[in-house]
CSV table of C-alpha atoms and ligand atoms in Angstrom, one decimal:
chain,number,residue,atom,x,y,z
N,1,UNK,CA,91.4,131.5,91.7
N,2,UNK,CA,89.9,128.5,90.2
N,3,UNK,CA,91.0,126.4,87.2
N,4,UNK,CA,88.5,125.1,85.3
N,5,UNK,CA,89.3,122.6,82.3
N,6,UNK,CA,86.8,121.2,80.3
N,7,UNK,CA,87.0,118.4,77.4
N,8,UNK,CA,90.4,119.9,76.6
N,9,UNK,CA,91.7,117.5,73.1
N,10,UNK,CA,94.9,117.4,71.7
N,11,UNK,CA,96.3,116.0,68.4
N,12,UNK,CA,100.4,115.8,67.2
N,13,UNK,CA,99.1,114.8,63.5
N,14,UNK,CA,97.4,111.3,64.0
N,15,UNK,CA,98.5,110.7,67.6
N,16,UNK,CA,96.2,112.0,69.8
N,17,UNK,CA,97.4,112.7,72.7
N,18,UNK,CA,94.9,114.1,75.0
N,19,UNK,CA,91.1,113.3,74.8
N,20,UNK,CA,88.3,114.9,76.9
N,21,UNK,CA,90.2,116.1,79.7
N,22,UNK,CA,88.2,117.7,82.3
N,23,UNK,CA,90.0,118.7,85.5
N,24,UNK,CA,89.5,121.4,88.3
N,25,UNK,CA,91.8,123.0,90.3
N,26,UNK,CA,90.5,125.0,93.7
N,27,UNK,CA,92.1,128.2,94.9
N,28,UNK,CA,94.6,126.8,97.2
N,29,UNK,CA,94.8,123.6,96.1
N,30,UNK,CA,97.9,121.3,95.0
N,31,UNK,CA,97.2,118.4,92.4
N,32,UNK,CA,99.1,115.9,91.2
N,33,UNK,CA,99.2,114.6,87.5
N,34,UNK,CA,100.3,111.2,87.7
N,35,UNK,CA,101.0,108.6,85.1
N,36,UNK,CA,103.0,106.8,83.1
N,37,UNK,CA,105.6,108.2,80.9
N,38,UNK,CA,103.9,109.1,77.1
N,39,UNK,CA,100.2,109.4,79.0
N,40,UNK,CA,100.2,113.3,78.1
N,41,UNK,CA,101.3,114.7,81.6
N,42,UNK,CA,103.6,117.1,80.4
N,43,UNK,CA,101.4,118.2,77.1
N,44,UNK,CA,98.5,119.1,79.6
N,45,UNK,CA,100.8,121.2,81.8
N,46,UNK,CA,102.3,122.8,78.5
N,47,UNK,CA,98.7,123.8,77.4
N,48,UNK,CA,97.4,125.2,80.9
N,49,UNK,CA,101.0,127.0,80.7
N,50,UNK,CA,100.5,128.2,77.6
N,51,UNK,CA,103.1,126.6,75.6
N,52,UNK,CA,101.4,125.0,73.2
N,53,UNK,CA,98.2,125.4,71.7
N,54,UNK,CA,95.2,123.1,72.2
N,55,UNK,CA,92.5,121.5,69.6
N,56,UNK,CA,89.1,121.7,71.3
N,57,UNK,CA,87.8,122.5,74.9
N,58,UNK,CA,87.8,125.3,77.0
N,59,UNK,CA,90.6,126.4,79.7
N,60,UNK,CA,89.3,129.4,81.8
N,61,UNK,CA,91.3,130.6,85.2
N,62,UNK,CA,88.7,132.5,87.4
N,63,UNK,CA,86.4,132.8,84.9
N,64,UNK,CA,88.4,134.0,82.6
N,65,UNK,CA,89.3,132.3,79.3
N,66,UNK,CA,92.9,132.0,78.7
N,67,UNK,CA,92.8,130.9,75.2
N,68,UNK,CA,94.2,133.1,73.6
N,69,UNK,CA,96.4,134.6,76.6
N,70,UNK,CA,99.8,134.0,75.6
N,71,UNK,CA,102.1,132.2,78.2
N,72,UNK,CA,103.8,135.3,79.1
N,73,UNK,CA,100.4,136.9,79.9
N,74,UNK,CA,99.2,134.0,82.1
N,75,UNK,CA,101.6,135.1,84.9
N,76,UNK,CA,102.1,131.5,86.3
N,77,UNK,CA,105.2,130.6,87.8
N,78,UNK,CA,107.0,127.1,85.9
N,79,UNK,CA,109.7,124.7,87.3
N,80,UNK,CA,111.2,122.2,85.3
N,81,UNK,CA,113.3,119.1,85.5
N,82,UNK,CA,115.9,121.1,84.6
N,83,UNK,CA,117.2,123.3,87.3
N,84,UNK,CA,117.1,126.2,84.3
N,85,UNK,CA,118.5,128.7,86.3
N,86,UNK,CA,120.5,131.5,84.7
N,87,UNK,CA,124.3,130.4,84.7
N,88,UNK,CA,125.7,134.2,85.0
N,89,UNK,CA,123.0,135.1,87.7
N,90,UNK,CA,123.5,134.5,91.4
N,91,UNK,CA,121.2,132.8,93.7
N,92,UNK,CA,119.5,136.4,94.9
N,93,UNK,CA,119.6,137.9,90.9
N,94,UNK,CA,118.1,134.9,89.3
N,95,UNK,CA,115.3,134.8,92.5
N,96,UNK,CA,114.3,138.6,91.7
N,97,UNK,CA,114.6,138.3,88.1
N,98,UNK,CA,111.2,138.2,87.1
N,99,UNK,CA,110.4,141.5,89.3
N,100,UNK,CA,113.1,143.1,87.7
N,101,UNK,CA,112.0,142.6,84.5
N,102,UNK,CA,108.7,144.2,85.5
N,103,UNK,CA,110.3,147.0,86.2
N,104,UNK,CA,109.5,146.3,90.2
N,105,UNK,CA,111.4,149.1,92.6
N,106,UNK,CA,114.9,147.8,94.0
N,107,UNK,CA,113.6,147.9,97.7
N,108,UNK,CA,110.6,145.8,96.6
N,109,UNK,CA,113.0,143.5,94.5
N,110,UNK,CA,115.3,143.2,97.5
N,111,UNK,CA,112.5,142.4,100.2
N,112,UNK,CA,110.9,139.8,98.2
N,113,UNK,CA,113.9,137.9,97.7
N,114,UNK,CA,115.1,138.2,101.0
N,115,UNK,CA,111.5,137.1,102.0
N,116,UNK,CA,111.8,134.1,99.7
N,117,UNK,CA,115.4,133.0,100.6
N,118,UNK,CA,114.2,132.3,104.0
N,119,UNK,CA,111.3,130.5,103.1
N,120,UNK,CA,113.3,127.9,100.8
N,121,UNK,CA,116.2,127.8,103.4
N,122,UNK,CA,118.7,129.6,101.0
N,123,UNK,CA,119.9,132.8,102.9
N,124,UNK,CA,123.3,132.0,103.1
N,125,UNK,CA,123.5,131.4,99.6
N,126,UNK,CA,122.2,134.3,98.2
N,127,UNK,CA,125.7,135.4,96.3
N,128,UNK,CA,126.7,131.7,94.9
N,129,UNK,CA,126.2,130.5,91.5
N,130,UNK,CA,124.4,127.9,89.7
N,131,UNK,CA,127.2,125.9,89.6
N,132,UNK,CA,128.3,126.2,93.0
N,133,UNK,CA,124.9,124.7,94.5
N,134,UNK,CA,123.7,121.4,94.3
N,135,UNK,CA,120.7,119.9,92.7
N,136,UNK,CA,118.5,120.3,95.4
N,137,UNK,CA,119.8,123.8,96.4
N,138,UNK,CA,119.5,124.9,92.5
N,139,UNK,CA,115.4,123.5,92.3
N,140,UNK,CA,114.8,125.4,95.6
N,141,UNK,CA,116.3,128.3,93.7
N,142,UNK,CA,114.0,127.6,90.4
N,143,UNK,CA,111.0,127.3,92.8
N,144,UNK,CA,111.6,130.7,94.9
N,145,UNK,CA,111.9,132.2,91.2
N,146,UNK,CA,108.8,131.3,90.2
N,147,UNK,CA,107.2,131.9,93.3
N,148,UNK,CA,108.7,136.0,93.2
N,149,UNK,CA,106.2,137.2,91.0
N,150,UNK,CA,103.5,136.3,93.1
N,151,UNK,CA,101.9,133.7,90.3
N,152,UNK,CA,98.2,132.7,89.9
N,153,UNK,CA,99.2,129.5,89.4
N,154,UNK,CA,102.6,127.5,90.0
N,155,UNK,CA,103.2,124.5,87.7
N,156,UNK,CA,105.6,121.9,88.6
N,157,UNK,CA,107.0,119.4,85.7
N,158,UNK,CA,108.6,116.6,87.4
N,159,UNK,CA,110.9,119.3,89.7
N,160,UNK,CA,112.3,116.0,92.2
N,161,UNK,CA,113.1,113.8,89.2
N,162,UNK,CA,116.6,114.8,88.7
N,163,UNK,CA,117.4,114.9,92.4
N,164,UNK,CA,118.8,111.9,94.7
N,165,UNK,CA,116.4,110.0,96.9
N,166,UNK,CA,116.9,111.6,100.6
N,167,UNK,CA,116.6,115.2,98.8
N,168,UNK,CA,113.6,114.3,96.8
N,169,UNK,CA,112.2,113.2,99.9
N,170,UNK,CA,113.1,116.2,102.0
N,171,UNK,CA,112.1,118.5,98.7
N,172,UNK,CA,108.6,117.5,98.7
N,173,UNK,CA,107.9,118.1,102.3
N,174,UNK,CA,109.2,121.8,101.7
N,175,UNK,CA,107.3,122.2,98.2
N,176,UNK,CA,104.4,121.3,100.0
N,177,UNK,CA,104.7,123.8,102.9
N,178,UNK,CA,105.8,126.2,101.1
N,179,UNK,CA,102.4,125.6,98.6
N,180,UNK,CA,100.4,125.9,102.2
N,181,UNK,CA,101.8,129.1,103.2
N,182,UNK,CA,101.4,130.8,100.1
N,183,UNK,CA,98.2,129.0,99.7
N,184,UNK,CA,99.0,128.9,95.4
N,185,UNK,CA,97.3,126.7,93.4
N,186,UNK,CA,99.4,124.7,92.1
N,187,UNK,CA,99.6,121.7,89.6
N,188,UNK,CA,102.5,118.9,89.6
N,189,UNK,CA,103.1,116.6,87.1
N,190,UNK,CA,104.5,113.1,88.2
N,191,UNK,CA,105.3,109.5,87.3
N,192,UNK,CA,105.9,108.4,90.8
N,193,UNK,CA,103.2,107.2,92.5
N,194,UNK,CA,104.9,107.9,96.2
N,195,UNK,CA,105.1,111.5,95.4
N,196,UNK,CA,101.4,111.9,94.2
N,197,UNK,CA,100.1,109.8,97.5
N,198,UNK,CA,102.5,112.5,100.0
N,199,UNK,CA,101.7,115.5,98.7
N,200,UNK,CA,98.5,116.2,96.4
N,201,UNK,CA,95.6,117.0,97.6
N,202,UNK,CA,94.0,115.4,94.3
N,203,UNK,CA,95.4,113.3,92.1
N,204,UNK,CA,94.6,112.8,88.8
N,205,UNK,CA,95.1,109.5,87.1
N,206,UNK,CA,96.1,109.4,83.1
N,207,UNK,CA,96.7,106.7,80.7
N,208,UNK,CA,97.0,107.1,77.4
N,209,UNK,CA,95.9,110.4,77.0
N,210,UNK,CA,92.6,110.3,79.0
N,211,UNK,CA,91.9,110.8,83.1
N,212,UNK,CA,91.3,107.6,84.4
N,213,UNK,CA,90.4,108.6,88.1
N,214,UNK,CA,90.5,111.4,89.9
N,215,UNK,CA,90.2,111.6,93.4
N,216,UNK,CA,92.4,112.0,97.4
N,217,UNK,CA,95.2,110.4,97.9
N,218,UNK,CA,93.3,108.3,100.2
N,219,UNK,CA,90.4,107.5,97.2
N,220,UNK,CA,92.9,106.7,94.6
N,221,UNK,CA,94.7,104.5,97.2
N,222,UNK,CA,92.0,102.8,98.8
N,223,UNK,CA,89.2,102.9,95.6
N,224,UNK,CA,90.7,102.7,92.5
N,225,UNK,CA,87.6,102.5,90.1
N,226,UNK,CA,90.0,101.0,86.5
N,227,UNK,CA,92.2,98.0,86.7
N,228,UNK,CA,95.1,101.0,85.5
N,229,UNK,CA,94.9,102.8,88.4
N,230,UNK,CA,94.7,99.4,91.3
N,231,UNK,CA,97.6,98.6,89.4
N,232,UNK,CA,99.9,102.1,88.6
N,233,UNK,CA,98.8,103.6,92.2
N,234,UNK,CA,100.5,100.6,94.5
N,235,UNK,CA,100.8,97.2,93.4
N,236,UNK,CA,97.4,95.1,93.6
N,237,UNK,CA,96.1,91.5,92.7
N,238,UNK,CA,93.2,91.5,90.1
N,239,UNK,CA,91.5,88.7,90.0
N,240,UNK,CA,88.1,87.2,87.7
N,241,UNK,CA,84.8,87.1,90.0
N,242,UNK,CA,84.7,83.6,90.1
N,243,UNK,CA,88.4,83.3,91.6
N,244,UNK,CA,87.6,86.9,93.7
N,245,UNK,CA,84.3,84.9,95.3
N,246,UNK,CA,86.8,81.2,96.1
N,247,UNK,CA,89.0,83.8,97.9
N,248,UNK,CA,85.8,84.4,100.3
N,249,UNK,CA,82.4,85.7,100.0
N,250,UNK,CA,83.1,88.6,101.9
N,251,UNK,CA,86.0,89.8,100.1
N,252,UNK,CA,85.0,93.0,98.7
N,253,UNK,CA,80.9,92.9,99.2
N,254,UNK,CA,78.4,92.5,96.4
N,255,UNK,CA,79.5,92.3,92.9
N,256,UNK,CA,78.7,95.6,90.6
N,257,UNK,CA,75.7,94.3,88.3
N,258,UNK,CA,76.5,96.6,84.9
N,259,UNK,CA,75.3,95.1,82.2
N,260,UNK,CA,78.7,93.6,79.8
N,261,UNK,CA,81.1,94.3,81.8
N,262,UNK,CA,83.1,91.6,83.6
N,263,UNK,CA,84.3,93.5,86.9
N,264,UNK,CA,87.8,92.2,88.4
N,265,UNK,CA,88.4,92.5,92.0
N,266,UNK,CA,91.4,94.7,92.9
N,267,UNK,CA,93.5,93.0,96.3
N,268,UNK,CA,96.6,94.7,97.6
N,269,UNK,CA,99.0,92.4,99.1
N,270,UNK,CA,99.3,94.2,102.5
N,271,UNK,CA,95.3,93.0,102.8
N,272,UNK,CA,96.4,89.2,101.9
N,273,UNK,CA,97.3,87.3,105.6
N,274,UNK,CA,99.7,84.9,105.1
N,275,UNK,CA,99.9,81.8,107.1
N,276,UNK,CA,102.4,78.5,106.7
N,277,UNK,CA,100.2,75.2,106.6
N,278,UNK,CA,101.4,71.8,105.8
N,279,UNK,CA,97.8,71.4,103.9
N,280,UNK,CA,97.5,75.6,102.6
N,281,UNK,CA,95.9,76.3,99.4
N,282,UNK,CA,98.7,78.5,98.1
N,283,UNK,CA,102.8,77.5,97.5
N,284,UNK,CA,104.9,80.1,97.5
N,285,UNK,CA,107.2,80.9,94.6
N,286,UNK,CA,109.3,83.7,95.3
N,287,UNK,CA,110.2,86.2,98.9
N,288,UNK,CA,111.7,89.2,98.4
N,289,UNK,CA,112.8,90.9,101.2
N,290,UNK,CA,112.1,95.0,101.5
N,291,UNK,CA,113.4,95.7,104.3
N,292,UNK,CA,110.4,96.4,106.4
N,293,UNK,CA,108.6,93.8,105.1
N,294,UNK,CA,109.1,90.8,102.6
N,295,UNK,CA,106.8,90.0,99.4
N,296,UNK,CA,105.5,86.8,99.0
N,297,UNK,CA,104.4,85.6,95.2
N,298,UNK,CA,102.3,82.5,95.3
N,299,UNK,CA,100.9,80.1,93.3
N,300,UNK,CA,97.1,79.8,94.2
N,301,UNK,CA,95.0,77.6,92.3
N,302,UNK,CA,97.3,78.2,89.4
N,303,UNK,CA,96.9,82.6,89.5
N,304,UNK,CA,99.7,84.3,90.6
N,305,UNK,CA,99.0,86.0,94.0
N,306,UNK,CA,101.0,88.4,95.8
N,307,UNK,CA,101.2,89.2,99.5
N,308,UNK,CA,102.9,91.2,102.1
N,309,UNK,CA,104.3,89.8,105.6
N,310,UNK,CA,106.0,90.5,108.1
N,311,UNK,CA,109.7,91.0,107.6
N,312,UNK,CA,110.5,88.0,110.1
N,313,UNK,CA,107.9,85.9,108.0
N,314,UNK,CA,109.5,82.5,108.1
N,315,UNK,CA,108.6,81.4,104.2
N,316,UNK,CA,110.8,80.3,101.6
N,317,UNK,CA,110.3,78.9,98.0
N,318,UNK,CA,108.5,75.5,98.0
N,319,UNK,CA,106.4,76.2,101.7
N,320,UNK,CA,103.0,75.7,101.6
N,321,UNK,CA,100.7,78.6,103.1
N,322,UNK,CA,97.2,79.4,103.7
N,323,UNK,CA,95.8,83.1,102.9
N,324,UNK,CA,92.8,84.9,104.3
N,325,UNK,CA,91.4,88.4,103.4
N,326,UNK,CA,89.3,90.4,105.8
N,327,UNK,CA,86.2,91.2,105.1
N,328,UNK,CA,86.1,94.3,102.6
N,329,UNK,CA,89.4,94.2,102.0
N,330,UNK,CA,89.0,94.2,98.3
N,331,UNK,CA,87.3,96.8,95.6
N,332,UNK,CA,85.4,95.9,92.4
N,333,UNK,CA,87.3,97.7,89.6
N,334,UNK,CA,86.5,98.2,85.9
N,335,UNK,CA,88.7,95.7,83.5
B,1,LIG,P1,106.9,111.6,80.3
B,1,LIG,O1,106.6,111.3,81.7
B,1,LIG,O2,107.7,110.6,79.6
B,1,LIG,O3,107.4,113.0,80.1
B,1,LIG,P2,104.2,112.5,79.6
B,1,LIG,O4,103.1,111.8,80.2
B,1,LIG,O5,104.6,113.8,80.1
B,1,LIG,O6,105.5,111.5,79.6
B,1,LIG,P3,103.9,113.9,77.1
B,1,LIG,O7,105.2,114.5,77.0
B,1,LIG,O8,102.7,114.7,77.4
B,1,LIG,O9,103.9,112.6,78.0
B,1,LIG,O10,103.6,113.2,75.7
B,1,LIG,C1,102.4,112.5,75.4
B,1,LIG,C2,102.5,111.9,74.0
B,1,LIG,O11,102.5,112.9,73.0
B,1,LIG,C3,103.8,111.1,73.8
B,1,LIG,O12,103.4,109.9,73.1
B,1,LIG,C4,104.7,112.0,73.0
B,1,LIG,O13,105.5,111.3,72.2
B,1,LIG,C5,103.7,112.8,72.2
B,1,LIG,N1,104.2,114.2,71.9
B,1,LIG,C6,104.5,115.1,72.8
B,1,LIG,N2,104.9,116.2,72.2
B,1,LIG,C7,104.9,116.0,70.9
B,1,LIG,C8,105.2,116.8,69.7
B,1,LIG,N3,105.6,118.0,69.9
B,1,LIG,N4,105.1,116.2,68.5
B,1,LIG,C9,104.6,114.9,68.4
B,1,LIG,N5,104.3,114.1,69.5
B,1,LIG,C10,104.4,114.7,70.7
């Protein structure tokens, strides 16, 4: 079923903290909510839930307005930060509580949780507690809950955040092919940028409150349209038009003409070539080594300009380099 939002506001007294949110979400589709912390993430997935009530706009799910459906009617299945499981419950009880409480028949009960088990790589578990699993076992838990009842619509707030690197890592490949398999709709919110690029098929850029882009992985990535989003998605360079055009004509193609607005060109350092020259434009400042590649900050006609090399780039602090862009590298974005 389709989700369809449309100029969805949302006041806390004064502070407004969502304004004209329009946002779709296909039948099988997984999207990402992505921004910084305070932006409204979590308020939008508490109104879609039905948690909290919202000012103006409409929120319909297959046609359907959802208004005034309370959250218990929507039937969408919720995972929090928190594992949230319940402490006196084992693995397989808290899985097939939700069918229990609708009064599903024990062999139903007992087939869907055996059928979910497998799919989040928990069988052996099935008669542990809470506290004898660890993070990642006890979110893999929370999502095969939700998943039980078979929900129109699974909503995800920040599920990896409270989980160590490696598992986050390994979590979001199995989120995601669980999310195929089931083919649910489903809506994550996120402040990390790396988990909105791997797994959304849209992601949907906030900042204070408003959608600032919304667009593939690949669009976000590749053509941010607001100086937020070349910065929050990745790191880039933004540089004046005048500065943009001394980097090379060819940079990013014609400038945008729109009347009052002074457009910046967005550069990420991966697109930045660095090479050292007795006689180059640029002096680096500062390397810092990444491991599989080092970050170069330079000072280029007095702007700060960062690039990416190789990780056996021989530069250090004081070297003089020269830098060249390909052709297209760069995007136009709004200021
Ligand atoms: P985070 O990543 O930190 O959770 P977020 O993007 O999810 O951030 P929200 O929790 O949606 O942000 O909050 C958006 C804004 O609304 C914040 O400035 C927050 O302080 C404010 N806010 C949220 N809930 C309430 C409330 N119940 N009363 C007053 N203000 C609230």
């Amino acid at each position: 079923m389709h989700l369809k939002i449309r100029n969805l506001s949302k006041s806390f007294g004064q502070f407004r903290a969502l304004s004209g949110v329009d946002l779709d979400v296909g039948p099988q589709e997984f999207v990402c909510l992505l921004g910084p912390s305070g932006c409204g993430k979590t308020t939008l997935l508490r109104i879609v839930a039905g948690l909290e009530p919202f000012d103006e706009g409409t929120l319909e799910l297959g046609g359907r307005d959802l208004t005034r459906v309370g959250a218990q009617h929507r039937g969408f299945g919720i995972v929090f930060q928190s594992y949230s499981l319940f402490p006196h419950m084992t693995v397989a009880q808290n899985i097939g509580y939700g069918l229990r409480i609708r009064k599903a028949p024990g062999a139903a009960v007992a087939a869907k949780v055996a059928q979910l088990m497998e799919i989040v790589h928990l069988e052996a578990f099935a008669d542990r507690y809470p506290w004898q699993l660890s993070g990642g076992q006890q979110q893999r838990v929370a999502i095969a809950r939700a998943l039980a009842v078979d929900p129109a619509l699974l909503l995800l707030d920040e599920p990896l955040s409270a989980l160590d690197a490696r598992v986050r890592v390994e979590l979001r490949t199995e989120i995601r092919e669980v999310q195929r398999r089931l083919g649910i709709p489903t809506i994550m919110v996120t402040h990390d940028q790396e988990e909105a690029l791997t797994m959304a098929d849209k992601v949907v850029c906030m900042n204070a409150g408003t959608i600032e882009q919304i667009g593939s992985p690949q669009d976000v990535y590749a053509r941010p349209r607001t100086r937020f989003v070349a910065d929050f998605v990745g790191t880039s360079n933004l540089l004046e038009a005048a500065a943009a055009q001394a980097l090379g004509p060819d940079v990013a193609g014609p400038l945008p003409v729109q009347k009052g607005t002074d457009h910046l060109l967005a550069l990420r350092p991966e697109d930045i070539t660095l090479t050292r020259a007795e006689d180059g434009e640029a002096a680096v400042v500062r390397v810092t080594y990444l491991g599989n590649s080092k970050r170069v900050a330079l000072d280029w006609r007095g702007i700060r300009i960062l690039a990416d090399g190789h990780r056996g780039l021989d530069l250090e602090p004081g070297d003089r380099a020269s830098l060249s862009v390909a052709p297209g590298a760069g995007v136009w974005v709004l200021p």
